[in-house]
């Protein structure tokens, strides 16, 4: 960890834009706040914004709302769930607390493509007691019909339902600013539901102009040891943001300088950083399109154009093997002795959605790509 502190001194607790809100920290590469999620194909419509994609036993409208094929009316749902009736089974009176109560309704839900269930967070009962009765009834029915995992998304304004669900055996999966996601694994044996997101993603912009000057910054929040260090702008990519656009955005926000993405020069993979997550950090070479600096006062103490030789000569850089290697790679790219990676839009038949595949193509006699 210590050797990674030369690029970014942002703490893992205060990101200015990312969902985990943490931009000030001690790790140069750590990035807090990218999105989390489960492994579900994006080709399926979501169940009223539940955050989990579903497929079976429902159809989707043009706005992505999940429409159950056999919709159950929610009129008087709370009242009927709380009432106690007797039901005749083979001539025997059975309490309505059993599985066969004729008035307790199941929770509105959609089937997912893996044999699980996604509860509709927009059609939850208002009364916690009614929710408890409906949840117990639903679990019993899902068990008898062979369902597997249950996804229960509870919005922030329905937080009173969390202890009810936990009492019924649900476990925490992940939480965001507006909701908490809980899960329940029905079959015997280990849970096969995908875990919460394991990584956070950060970017750094290596910006160098025609004068061989590097755009560098000093953070407002840093460990005392690194008080005099000038570093490249770094930050965290946002939800649904590409690596290359995130690098351009971070440089603009921190320094006011407009840039153009050139290549991904290298990336670093580290583990057990903020919140014990793994971390991917991508170093991007950017071409400056403007020169005037306008510092972001919220997180940046100072920014300037520094001669490359002066930048590399900083003692803290010279003493760090990782950072020196990154600078060596950037210099090799400037000399056309190294080729980075470019994003290429591709579409996969698995989900039908476009995505970026990063690779290099040598197109020109003046480029020498040794790749060492």
Short mmCIF file of N, CA and C in Angstrom, two decimals, residues 1-76:
data_model
loop_
_atom_site.label_atom_id
_atom_site.label_comp_id
_atom_site.label_asym_id
_atom_site.label_seq_id
_atom_site.Cartn_x
_atom_site.Cartn_y
_atom_site.Cartn_z
N UNK A 1 0.81 -1.20 0.00
CA UNK A 1 0.00 0.00 0.00
C UNK A 1 0.85 1.26 0.00
N UNK A 2 1.92 1.26 0.85
CA UNK A 2 2.69 2.49 1.00
C UNK A 2 3.24 2.96 -0.33
N UNK A 3 3.64 2.02 -1.18
CA UNK A 3 4.27 2.43 -2.41
C UNK A 3 3.26 2.98 -3.41
N UNK A 4 2.00 2.86 -3.11
CA UNK A 4 0.98 3.33 -4.04
C UNK A 4 0.49 4.73 -3.71
N UNK A 5 1.08 5.40 -2.71
CA UNK A 5 0.54 6.65 -2.21
C UNK A 5 1.03 7.88 -2.96
N UNK A 6 1.70 7.68 -4.11
CA UNK A 6 2.31 8.82 -4.76
C UNK A 6 1.43 9.41 -5.84
N UNK A 7 0.35 8.77 -6.17
CA UNK A 7 -0.51 9.32 -7.22
C UNK A 7 -1.76 9.96 -6.67
N UNK A 8 -2.21 9.54 -5.51
CA UNK A 8 -3.50 10.03 -5.05
C UNK A 8 -3.58 9.94 -3.54
N UNK A 9 -3.84 11.05 -2.88
CA UNK A 9 -3.92 11.05 -1.42
C UNK A 9 -5.36 11.22 -0.97
N UNK A 10 -6.28 10.64 -1.68
CA UNK A 10 -7.69 10.80 -1.38
C UNK A 10 -8.10 9.77 -0.35
N UNK A 11 -8.79 10.17 0.67
CA UNK A 11 -9.29 9.22 1.65
C UNK A 11 -10.43 8.46 1.07
N UNK A 12 -10.71 7.32 1.73
CA UNK A 12 -11.78 6.45 1.24
C UNK A 12 -13.12 6.85 1.82
N UNK A 13 -13.21 8.03 2.44
CA UNK A 13 -14.46 8.38 3.10
C UNK A 13 -15.17 9.57 2.52
N UNK A 14 -14.54 10.34 1.63
CA UNK A 14 -15.14 11.59 1.17
C UNK A 14 -15.05 11.77 -0.32
N UNK A 15 -15.64 10.99 -1.13
CA UNK A 15 -15.63 11.23 -2.58
C UNK A 15 -16.61 12.31 -2.92
N UNK A 16 -16.21 13.21 -3.80
CA UNK A 16 -17.08 14.35 -4.07
C UNK A 16 -18.22 14.01 -4.99
N UNK A 17 -18.07 12.98 -5.83
CA UNK A 17 -19.14 12.68 -6.77
C UNK A 17 -19.56 11.24 -6.76
N UNK A 18 -18.65 10.34 -6.35
CA UNK A 18 -18.97 8.93 -6.43
C UNK A 18 -19.99 8.56 -5.38
N UNK A 19 -20.68 7.44 -5.61
CA UNK A 19 -21.76 7.05 -4.73
C UNK A 19 -21.27 6.74 -3.33
N UNK A 20 -20.03 6.32 -3.16
CA UNK A 20 -19.51 6.02 -1.84
C UNK A 20 -18.96 7.25 -1.16
N UNK A 21 -18.94 8.38 -1.85
CA UNK A 21 -18.57 9.68 -1.30
C UNK A 21 -17.23 9.63 -0.59
N UNK A 22 -16.14 9.47 -1.30
CA UNK A 22 -14.85 9.50 -0.64
C UNK A 22 -13.79 9.92 -1.59
N UNK A 23 -13.30 11.14 -1.49
CA UNK A 23 -12.24 11.56 -2.38
C UNK A 23 -10.95 11.82 -1.62
N UNK A 24 -10.98 11.98 -0.31
CA UNK A 24 -9.77 12.29 0.41
C UNK A 24 -9.25 11.03 1.06
N UNK A 25 -8.01 10.63 0.77
CA UNK A 25 -7.49 9.41 1.32
C UNK A 25 -6.00 9.28 1.20
N UNK A 26 -5.52 8.12 1.56
CA UNK A 26 -4.08 7.94 1.60
C UNK A 26 -3.57 7.07 0.47
N UNK A 27 -4.46 6.58 -0.41
CA UNK A 27 -4.01 5.72 -1.49
C UNK A 27 -4.00 6.45 -2.81
N UNK A 28 -2.91 6.42 -3.55
CA UNK A 28 -2.82 7.15 -4.80
C UNK A 28 -3.70 6.58 -5.88
N UNK A 29 -4.01 5.29 -5.81
CA UNK A 29 -4.78 4.67 -6.86
C UNK A 29 -6.19 4.36 -6.43
N UNK A 30 -6.48 4.38 -5.12
CA UNK A 30 -7.79 3.92 -4.67
C UNK A 30 -8.87 4.83 -5.20
N UNK A 31 -10.02 4.23 -5.53
CA UNK A 31 -11.14 4.99 -6.06
C UNK A 31 -12.40 4.47 -5.42
N UNK A 32 -13.14 5.35 -4.72
CA UNK A 32 -14.30 4.94 -3.98
C UNK A 32 -15.55 5.39 -4.71
N UNK A 33 -16.54 4.53 -4.81
CA UNK A 33 -17.81 5.01 -5.26
C UNK A 33 -18.26 4.58 -6.62
N UNK A 34 -17.70 3.60 -7.24
CA UNK A 34 -18.28 3.13 -8.46
C UNK A 34 -19.43 2.20 -8.14
N UNK A 35 -20.09 1.99 -9.13
CA UNK A 35 -21.33 1.32 -8.89
C UNK A 35 -21.16 -0.11 -8.52
N UNK A 36 -22.18 -0.60 -7.76
CA UNK A 36 -22.20 -1.99 -7.39
C UNK A 36 -23.39 -2.65 -8.04
N UNK A 37 -23.36 -3.98 -8.12
CA UNK A 37 -24.48 -4.66 -8.73
C UNK A 37 -24.28 -6.14 -8.82
N UNK A 38 -25.32 -6.82 -9.20
CA UNK A 38 -25.29 -8.26 -9.34
C UNK A 38 -25.11 -8.63 -10.79
N UNK A 39 -24.71 -9.87 -11.03
CA UNK A 39 -24.45 -10.33 -12.38
C UNK A 39 -25.75 -10.71 -13.06
N UNK A 40 -26.43 -9.73 -13.61
CA UNK A 40 -27.63 -9.98 -14.37
C UNK A 40 -27.50 -9.31 -15.72
N UNK A 41 -27.97 -9.98 -16.78
CA UNK A 41 -27.84 -9.45 -18.13
C UNK A 41 -28.70 -8.22 -18.30
N UNK A 42 -28.14 -7.17 -18.92
CA UNK A 42 -28.84 -5.93 -19.09
C UNK A 42 -29.91 -6.00 -20.16
N UNK A 43 -30.04 -7.12 -20.84
CA UNK A 43 -31.04 -7.19 -21.90
C UNK A 43 -32.44 -7.36 -21.32
N UNK A 44 -32.54 -7.65 -20.03
CA UNK A 44 -33.84 -7.89 -19.45
C UNK A 44 -34.36 -6.63 -18.79
N UNK A 45 -35.67 -6.45 -18.84
CA UNK A 45 -36.28 -5.27 -18.25
C UNK A 45 -36.21 -5.35 -16.74
N UNK A 46 -36.11 -4.22 -16.08
CA UNK A 46 -36.03 -4.21 -14.63
C UNK A 46 -37.42 -4.17 -14.03
N UNK A 47 -37.54 -4.71 -12.83
CA UNK A 47 -38.83 -4.76 -12.15
C UNK A 47 -39.04 -3.46 -11.41
N UNK A 48 -39.62 -2.49 -12.09
CA UNK A 48 -39.91 -1.18 -11.51
C UNK A 48 -38.70 -0.58 -10.82
N UNK A 49 -37.57 -0.59 -11.49
CA UNK A 49 -36.37 0.06 -10.94
C UNK A 49 -35.77 -0.68 -9.78
N UNK A 50 -35.98 -1.99 -9.71
CA UNK A 50 -35.48 -2.74 -8.56
C UNK A 50 -33.98 -2.89 -8.57
N UNK A 51 -33.34 -2.66 -9.72
CA UNK A 51 -31.89 -2.79 -9.79
C UNK A 51 -31.45 -4.19 -10.13
N UNK A 52 -32.36 -5.14 -10.26
CA UNK A 52 -32.02 -6.49 -10.67
C UNK A 52 -32.82 -6.82 -11.90
N UNK A 53 -32.19 -7.36 -12.91
CA UNK A 53 -32.84 -7.57 -14.18
C UNK A 53 -33.53 -8.92 -14.23
N UNK A 54 -34.73 -8.93 -14.80
CA UNK A 54 -35.57 -10.11 -14.75
C UNK A 54 -36.09 -10.46 -16.12
N UNK A 55 -36.64 -11.70 -16.24
CA UNK A 55 -37.04 -12.14 -17.55
C UNK A 55 -38.37 -12.89 -17.57
N UNK A 56 -38.51 -13.89 -16.73
CA UNK A 56 -39.62 -14.82 -16.89
C UNK A 56 -40.89 -14.31 -16.26
N UNK A 57 -42.01 -14.80 -16.72
CA UNK A 57 -43.36 -14.61 -16.20
C UNK A 57 -43.82 -13.18 -16.13
N UNK A 58 -43.26 -12.31 -16.97
CA UNK A 58 -43.72 -10.94 -17.04
C UNK A 58 -43.32 -10.35 -18.37
N UNK A 59 -43.94 -9.26 -18.70
CA UNK A 59 -43.56 -8.52 -19.90
C UNK A 59 -43.16 -7.12 -19.51
N UNK A 60 -42.43 -6.44 -20.38
CA UNK A 60 -41.97 -5.10 -20.04
C UNK A 60 -42.62 -4.08 -20.94
N UNK A 61 -42.94 -2.93 -20.36
CA UNK A 61 -43.50 -1.83 -21.13
C UNK A 61 -42.38 -1.01 -21.72
N UNK A 62 -42.71 -0.01 -22.49
CA UNK A 62 -41.68 0.80 -23.15
C UNK A 62 -40.83 1.57 -22.18
N UNK A 63 -41.36 1.82 -20.98
CA UNK A 63 -40.56 2.58 -20.00
C UNK A 63 -39.79 1.68 -19.06
N UNK A 64 -39.74 0.38 -19.35
CA UNK A 64 -38.93 -0.54 -18.55
C UNK A 64 -39.64 -1.04 -17.33
N UNK A 65 -40.95 -0.71 -17.14
CA UNK A 65 -41.67 -1.16 -15.96
C UNK A 65 -42.04 -2.62 -16.09
N UNK A 66 -41.82 -3.37 -15.05
CA UNK A 66 -42.16 -4.79 -15.07
C UNK A 66 -43.66 -4.95 -14.90
N UNK A 67 -44.31 -5.66 -15.83
CA UNK A 67 -45.75 -5.87 -15.78
C UNK A 67 -46.00 -7.36 -15.58
N UNK A 68 -46.52 -7.75 -14.42
CA UNK A 68 -46.81 -9.14 -14.17
C UNK A 68 -47.93 -9.60 -15.09
N UNK A 69 -47.79 -10.80 -15.66
CA UNK A 69 -48.83 -11.32 -16.53
C UNK A 69 -50.11 -11.63 -15.76
N UNK A 70 -49.97 -12.07 -14.52
CA UNK A 70 -51.12 -12.28 -13.67
C UNK A 70 -51.04 -11.31 -12.51
N UNK A 71 -51.43 -10.08 -12.76
CA UNK A 71 -51.32 -9.04 -11.74
C UNK A 71 -52.30 -9.29 -10.62
N UNK A 72 -51.84 -9.05 -9.39
CA UNK A 72 -52.69 -9.21 -8.21
C UNK A 72 -53.04 -7.83 -7.70
N UNK A 73 -54.32 -7.57 -7.51
CA UNK A 73 -54.75 -6.27 -7.02
C UNK A 73 -54.21 -6.03 -5.63
N UNK A 74 -53.78 -4.80 -5.38
CA UNK A 74 -53.24 -4.47 -4.06
C UNK A 74 -54.29 -3.81 -3.17
N UNK A 75 -55.58 -3.75 -3.63
CA UNK A 75 -56.64 -3.14 -2.83
C UNK A 75 -56.83 -3.91 -1.54
N UNK A 76 -56.89 -3.18 -0.46
CA UNK A 76 -57.09 -3.76 0.87
C UNK A 76 -56.08 -4.84 1.20
#
